[in-house]
mmCIF file of C-alpha atoms in Angstrom:
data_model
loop_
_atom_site.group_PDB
_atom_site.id
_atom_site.type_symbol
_atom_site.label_atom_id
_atom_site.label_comp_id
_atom_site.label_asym_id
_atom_site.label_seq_id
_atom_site.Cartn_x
_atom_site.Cartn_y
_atom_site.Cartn_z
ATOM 1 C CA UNK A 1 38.143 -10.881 -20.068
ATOM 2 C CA UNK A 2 35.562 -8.276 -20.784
ATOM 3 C CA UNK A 3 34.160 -6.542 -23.976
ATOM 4 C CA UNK A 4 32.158 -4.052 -24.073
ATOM 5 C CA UNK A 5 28.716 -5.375 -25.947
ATOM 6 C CA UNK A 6 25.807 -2.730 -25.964
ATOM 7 C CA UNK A 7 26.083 0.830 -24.857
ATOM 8 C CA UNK A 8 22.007 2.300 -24.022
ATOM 9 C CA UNK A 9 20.227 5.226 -22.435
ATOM 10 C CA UNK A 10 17.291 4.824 -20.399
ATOM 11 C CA UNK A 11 15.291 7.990 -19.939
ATOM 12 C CA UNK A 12 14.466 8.077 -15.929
ATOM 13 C CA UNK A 13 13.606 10.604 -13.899
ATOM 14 C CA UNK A 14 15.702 13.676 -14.104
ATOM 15 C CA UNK A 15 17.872 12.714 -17.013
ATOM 16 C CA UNK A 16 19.094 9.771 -18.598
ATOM 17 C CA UNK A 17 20.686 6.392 -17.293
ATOM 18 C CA UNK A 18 23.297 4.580 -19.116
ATOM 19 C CA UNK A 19 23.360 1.141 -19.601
ATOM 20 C CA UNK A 20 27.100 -0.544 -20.680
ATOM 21 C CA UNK A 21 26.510 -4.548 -21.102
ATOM 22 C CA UNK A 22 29.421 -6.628 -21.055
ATOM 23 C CA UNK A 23 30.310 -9.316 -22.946
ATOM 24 C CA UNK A 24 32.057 -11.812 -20.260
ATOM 25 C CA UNK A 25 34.318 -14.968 -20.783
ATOM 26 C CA UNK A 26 31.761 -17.740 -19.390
ATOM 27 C CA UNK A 27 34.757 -20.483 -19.264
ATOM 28 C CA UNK A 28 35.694 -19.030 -15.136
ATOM 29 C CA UNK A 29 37.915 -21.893 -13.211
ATOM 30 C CA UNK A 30 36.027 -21.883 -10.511
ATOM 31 C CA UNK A 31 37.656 -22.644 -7.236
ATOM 32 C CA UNK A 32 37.584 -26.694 -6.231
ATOM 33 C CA UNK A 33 35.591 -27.227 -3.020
ATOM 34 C CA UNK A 34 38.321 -27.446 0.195
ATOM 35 C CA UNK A 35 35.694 -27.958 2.950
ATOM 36 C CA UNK A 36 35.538 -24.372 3.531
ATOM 37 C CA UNK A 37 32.082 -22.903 3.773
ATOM 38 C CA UNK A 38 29.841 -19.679 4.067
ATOM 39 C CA UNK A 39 26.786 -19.150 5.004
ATOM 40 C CA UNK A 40 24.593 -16.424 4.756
ATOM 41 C CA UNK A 41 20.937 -15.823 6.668
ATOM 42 C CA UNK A 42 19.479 -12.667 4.900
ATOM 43 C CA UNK A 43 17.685 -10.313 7.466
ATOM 44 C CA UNK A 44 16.248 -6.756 8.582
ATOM 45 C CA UNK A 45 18.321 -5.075 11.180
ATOM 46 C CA UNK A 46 21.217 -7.563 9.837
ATOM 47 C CA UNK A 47 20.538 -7.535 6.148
ATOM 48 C CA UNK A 48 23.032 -10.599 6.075
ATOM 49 C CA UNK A 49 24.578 -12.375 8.766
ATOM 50 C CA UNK A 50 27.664 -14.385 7.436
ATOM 51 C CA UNK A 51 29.463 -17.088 9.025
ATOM 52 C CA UNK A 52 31.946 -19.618 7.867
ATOM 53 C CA UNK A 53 32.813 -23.021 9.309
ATOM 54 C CA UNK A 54 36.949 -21.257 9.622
ATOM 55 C CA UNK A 55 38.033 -19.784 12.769
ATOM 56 C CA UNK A 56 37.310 -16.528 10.889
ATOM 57 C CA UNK A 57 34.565 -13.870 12.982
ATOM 58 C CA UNK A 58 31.258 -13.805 11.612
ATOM 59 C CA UNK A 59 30.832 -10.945 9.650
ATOM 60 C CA UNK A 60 27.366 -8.925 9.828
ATOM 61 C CA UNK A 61 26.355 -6.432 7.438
ATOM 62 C CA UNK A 62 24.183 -3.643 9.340
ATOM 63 C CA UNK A 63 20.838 -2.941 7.345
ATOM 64 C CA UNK A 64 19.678 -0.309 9.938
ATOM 65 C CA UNK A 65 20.173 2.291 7.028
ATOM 66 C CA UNK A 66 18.428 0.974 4.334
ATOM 67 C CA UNK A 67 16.085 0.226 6.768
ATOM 68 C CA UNK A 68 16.239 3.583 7.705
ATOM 69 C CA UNK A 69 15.716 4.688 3.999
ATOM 70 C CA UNK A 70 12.577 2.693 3.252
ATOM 71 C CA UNK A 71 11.330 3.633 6.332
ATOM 72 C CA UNK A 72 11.281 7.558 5.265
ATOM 73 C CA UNK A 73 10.269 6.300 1.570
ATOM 74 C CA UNK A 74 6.992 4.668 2.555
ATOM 75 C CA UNK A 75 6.012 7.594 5.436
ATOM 76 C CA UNK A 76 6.857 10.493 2.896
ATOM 77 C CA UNK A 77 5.444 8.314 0.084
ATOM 78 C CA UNK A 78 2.118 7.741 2.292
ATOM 79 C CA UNK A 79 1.962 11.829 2.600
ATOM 80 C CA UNK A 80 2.506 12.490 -1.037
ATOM 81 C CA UNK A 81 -0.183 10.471 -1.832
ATOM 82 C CA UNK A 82 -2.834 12.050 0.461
ATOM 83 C CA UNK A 83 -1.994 15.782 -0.446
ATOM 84 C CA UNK A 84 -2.763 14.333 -3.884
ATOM 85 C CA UNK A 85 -5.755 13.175 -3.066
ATOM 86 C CA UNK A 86 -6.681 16.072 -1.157
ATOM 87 C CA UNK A 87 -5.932 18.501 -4.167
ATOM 88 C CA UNK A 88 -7.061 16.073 -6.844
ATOM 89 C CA UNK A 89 -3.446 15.762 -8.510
ATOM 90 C CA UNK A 90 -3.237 13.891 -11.494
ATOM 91 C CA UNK A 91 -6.723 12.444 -10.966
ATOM 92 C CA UNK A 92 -8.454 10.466 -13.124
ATOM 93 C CA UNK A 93 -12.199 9.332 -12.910
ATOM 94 C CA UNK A 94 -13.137 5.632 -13.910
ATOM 95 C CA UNK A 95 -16.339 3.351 -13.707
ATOM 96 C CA UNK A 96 -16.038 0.538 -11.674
ATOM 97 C CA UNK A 97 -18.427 -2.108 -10.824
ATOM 98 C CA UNK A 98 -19.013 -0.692 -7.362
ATOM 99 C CA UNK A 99 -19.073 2.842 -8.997
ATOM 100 C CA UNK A 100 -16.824 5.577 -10.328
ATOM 101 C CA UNK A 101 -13.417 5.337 -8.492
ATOM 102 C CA UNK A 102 -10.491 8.079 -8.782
ATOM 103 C CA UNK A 103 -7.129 7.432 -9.869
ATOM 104 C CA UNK A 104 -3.905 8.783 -9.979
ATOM 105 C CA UNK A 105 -0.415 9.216 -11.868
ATOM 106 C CA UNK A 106 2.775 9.489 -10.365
ATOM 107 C CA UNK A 107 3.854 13.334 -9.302
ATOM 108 C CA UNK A 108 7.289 14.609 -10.122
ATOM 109 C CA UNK A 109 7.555 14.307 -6.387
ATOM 110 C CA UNK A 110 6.664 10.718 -6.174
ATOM 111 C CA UNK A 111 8.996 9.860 -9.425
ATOM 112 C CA UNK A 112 11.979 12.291 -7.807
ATOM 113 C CA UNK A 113 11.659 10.192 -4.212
ATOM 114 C CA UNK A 114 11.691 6.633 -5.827
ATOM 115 C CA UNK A 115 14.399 7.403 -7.883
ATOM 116 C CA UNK A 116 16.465 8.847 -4.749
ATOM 117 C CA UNK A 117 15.418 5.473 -2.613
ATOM 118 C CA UNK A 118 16.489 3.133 -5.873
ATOM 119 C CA UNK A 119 19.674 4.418 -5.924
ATOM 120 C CA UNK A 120 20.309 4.538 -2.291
ATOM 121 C CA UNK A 121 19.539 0.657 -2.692
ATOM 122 C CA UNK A 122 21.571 0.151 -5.136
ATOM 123 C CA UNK A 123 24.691 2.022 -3.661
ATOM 124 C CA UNK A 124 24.198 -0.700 -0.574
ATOM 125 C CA UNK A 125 23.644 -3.857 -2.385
ATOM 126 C CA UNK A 126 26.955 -3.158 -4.323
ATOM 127 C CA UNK A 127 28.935 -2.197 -1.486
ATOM 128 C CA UNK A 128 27.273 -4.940 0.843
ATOM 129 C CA UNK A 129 27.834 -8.150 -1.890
ATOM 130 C CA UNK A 130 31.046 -6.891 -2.713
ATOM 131 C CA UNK A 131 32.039 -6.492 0.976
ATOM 132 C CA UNK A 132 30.678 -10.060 1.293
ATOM 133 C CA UNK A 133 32.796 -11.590 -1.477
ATOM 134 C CA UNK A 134 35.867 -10.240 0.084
ATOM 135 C CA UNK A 135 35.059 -11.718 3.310
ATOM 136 C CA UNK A 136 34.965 -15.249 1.597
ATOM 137 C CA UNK A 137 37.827 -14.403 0.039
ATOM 138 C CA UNK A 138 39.702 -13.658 2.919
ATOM 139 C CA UNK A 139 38.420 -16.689 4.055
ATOM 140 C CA UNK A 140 39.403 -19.049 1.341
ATOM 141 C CA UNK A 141 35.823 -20.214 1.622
ATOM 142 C CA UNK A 142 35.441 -21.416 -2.117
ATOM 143 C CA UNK A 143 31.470 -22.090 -1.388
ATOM 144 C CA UNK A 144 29.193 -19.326 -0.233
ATOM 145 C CA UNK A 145 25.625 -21.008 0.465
ATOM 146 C CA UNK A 146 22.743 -18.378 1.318
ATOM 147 C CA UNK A 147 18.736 -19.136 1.785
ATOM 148 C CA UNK A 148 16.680 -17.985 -1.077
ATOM 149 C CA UNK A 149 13.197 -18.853 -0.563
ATOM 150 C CA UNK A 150 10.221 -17.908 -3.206
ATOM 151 C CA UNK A 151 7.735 -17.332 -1.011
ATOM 152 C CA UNK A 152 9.436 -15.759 1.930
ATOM 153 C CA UNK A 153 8.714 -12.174 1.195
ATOM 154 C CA UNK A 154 4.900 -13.298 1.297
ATOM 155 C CA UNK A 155 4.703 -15.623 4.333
ATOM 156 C CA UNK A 156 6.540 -13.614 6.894
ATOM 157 C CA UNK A 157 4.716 -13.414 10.154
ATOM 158 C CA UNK A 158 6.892 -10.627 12.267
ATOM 159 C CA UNK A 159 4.419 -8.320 12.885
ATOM 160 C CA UNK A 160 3.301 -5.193 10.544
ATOM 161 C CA UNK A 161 5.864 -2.882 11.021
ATOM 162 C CA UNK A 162 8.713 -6.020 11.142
ATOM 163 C CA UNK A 163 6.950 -6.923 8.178
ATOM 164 C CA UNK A 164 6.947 -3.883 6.035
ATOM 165 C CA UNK A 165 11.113 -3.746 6.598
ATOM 166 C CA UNK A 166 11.759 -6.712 5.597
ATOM 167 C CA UNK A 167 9.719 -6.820 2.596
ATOM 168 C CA UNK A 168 11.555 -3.594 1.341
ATOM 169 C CA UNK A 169 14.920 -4.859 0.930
ATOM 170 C CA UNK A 170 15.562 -5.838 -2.018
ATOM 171 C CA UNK A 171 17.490 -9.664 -1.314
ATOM 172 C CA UNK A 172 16.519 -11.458 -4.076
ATOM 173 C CA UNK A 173 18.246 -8.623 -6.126
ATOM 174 C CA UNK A 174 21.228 -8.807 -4.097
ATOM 175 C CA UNK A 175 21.687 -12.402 -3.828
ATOM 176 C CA UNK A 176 21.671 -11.713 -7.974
ATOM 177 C CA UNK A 177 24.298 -9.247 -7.220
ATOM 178 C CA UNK A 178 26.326 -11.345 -4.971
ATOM 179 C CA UNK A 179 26.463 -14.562 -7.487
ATOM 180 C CA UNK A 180 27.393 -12.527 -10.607
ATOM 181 C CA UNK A 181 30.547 -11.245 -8.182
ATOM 182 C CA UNK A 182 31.232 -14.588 -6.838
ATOM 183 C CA UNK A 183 31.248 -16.383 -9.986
ATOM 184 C CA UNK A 184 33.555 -13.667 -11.521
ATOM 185 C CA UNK A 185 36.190 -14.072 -8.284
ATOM 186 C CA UNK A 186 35.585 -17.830 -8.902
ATOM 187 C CA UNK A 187 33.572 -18.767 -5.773
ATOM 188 C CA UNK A 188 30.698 -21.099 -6.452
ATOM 189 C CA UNK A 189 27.185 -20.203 -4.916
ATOM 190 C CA UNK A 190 24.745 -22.491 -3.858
ATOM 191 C CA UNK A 191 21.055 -21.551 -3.198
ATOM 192 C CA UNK A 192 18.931 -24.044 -0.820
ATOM 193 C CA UNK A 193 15.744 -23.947 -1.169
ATOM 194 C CA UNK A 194 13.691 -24.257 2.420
ATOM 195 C CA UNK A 195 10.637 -22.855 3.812
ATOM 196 C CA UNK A 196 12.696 -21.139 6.677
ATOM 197 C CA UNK A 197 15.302 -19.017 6.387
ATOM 198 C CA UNK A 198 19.173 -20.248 6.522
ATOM 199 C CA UNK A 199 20.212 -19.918 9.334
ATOM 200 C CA UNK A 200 24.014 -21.002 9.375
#
């Protein structure tokens, strides 16, 4: 059962955002452990591979286009940012201990093109967790164990560009996202804590 708690506005870029918190019966039944399992190894070009010990086909879900999306971000991000410098935008002058150094604020550009990538992100991480929670549904896989490591983001070795892609997605927000809708459809999650990756 739901009830609606707090209702707020949060002024971002090109208007407002509203905010509905929800006030959520915390005594869920949660499904009893039948042997079934999930498991999830979060990724670039896969942003999570799934697999279950069923007969059920793995199911991938394809993070070419967020990739895709970050990809643009950071290379029309990177461009913004020199024009800027080049034409002194928003620039600021500070003293430094190695000298005076420039500064700048965020353009209306630079505001307008993270606000179009955050919501991109956000329209995949719901579709993509609640696409994932169907799948263990479908599978009556009452335990959905995924690899949520700390320090991943900072000690991946796959190269620059590898490097930049993965960093970008969000997964720690979307392994949020996927154990507030697994809870609510009564799946339990369990994170394990390695320094690899799950593989399952």
């Amino acid at each position: 059962m739901k009830m609606i708690q707090r209702v707020a506005f949060k002024p971002i870029y090109g208007g407002y955002k509203v905010i509905v918190q929800y006030k959520i019966n915390k005594n869920i039944a949660y499904l009893p452990d039948n042997g079934k399992y999930l498991g999830i190894d979060p990724g670039v070009d896969n942003a999570f591979a799934c697999v279950t010990n069923t007969k059920n086909a793995p199911l991938l879900i394809n993070g070419r286009g967020i990739k895709s999306v970050n990809q643009y971000y950071n290379k029309e991000r990177s461009r913004l940012k020199a024009l800027q410098a080049r034409y002194h935008q928003l620039e600021s002058i500070i003293d430094t201990k190695q000298g005076k150094k420039p500064v700048y604020q965020e353009t209306k550009a630079m505001k307008r093109l993270t606000a179009w990538r955050n919501a991109k992100i956000r329209q995949f991480a719901h579709k993509a967790t609640k696409r994932i929670v169907d799948y263990a549904l479908s599978c009556e896989t009452n335990t959905i164990v995924i690899g949520n490591n700390k320090s991943w983001k900072r000690s991946s070795d796959m190269g620059r560009k590898s490097n930049q892609n993965f960093i970008g997605i969000p997964h720690k927000v979307m392994i949020e996202m996927l154990q507030y809708k697994a809870n609510l459809a009564g799946i339990q999650r369990v994170l394990y804590q390695s320094n690899q990756r799950l593989r399952p």
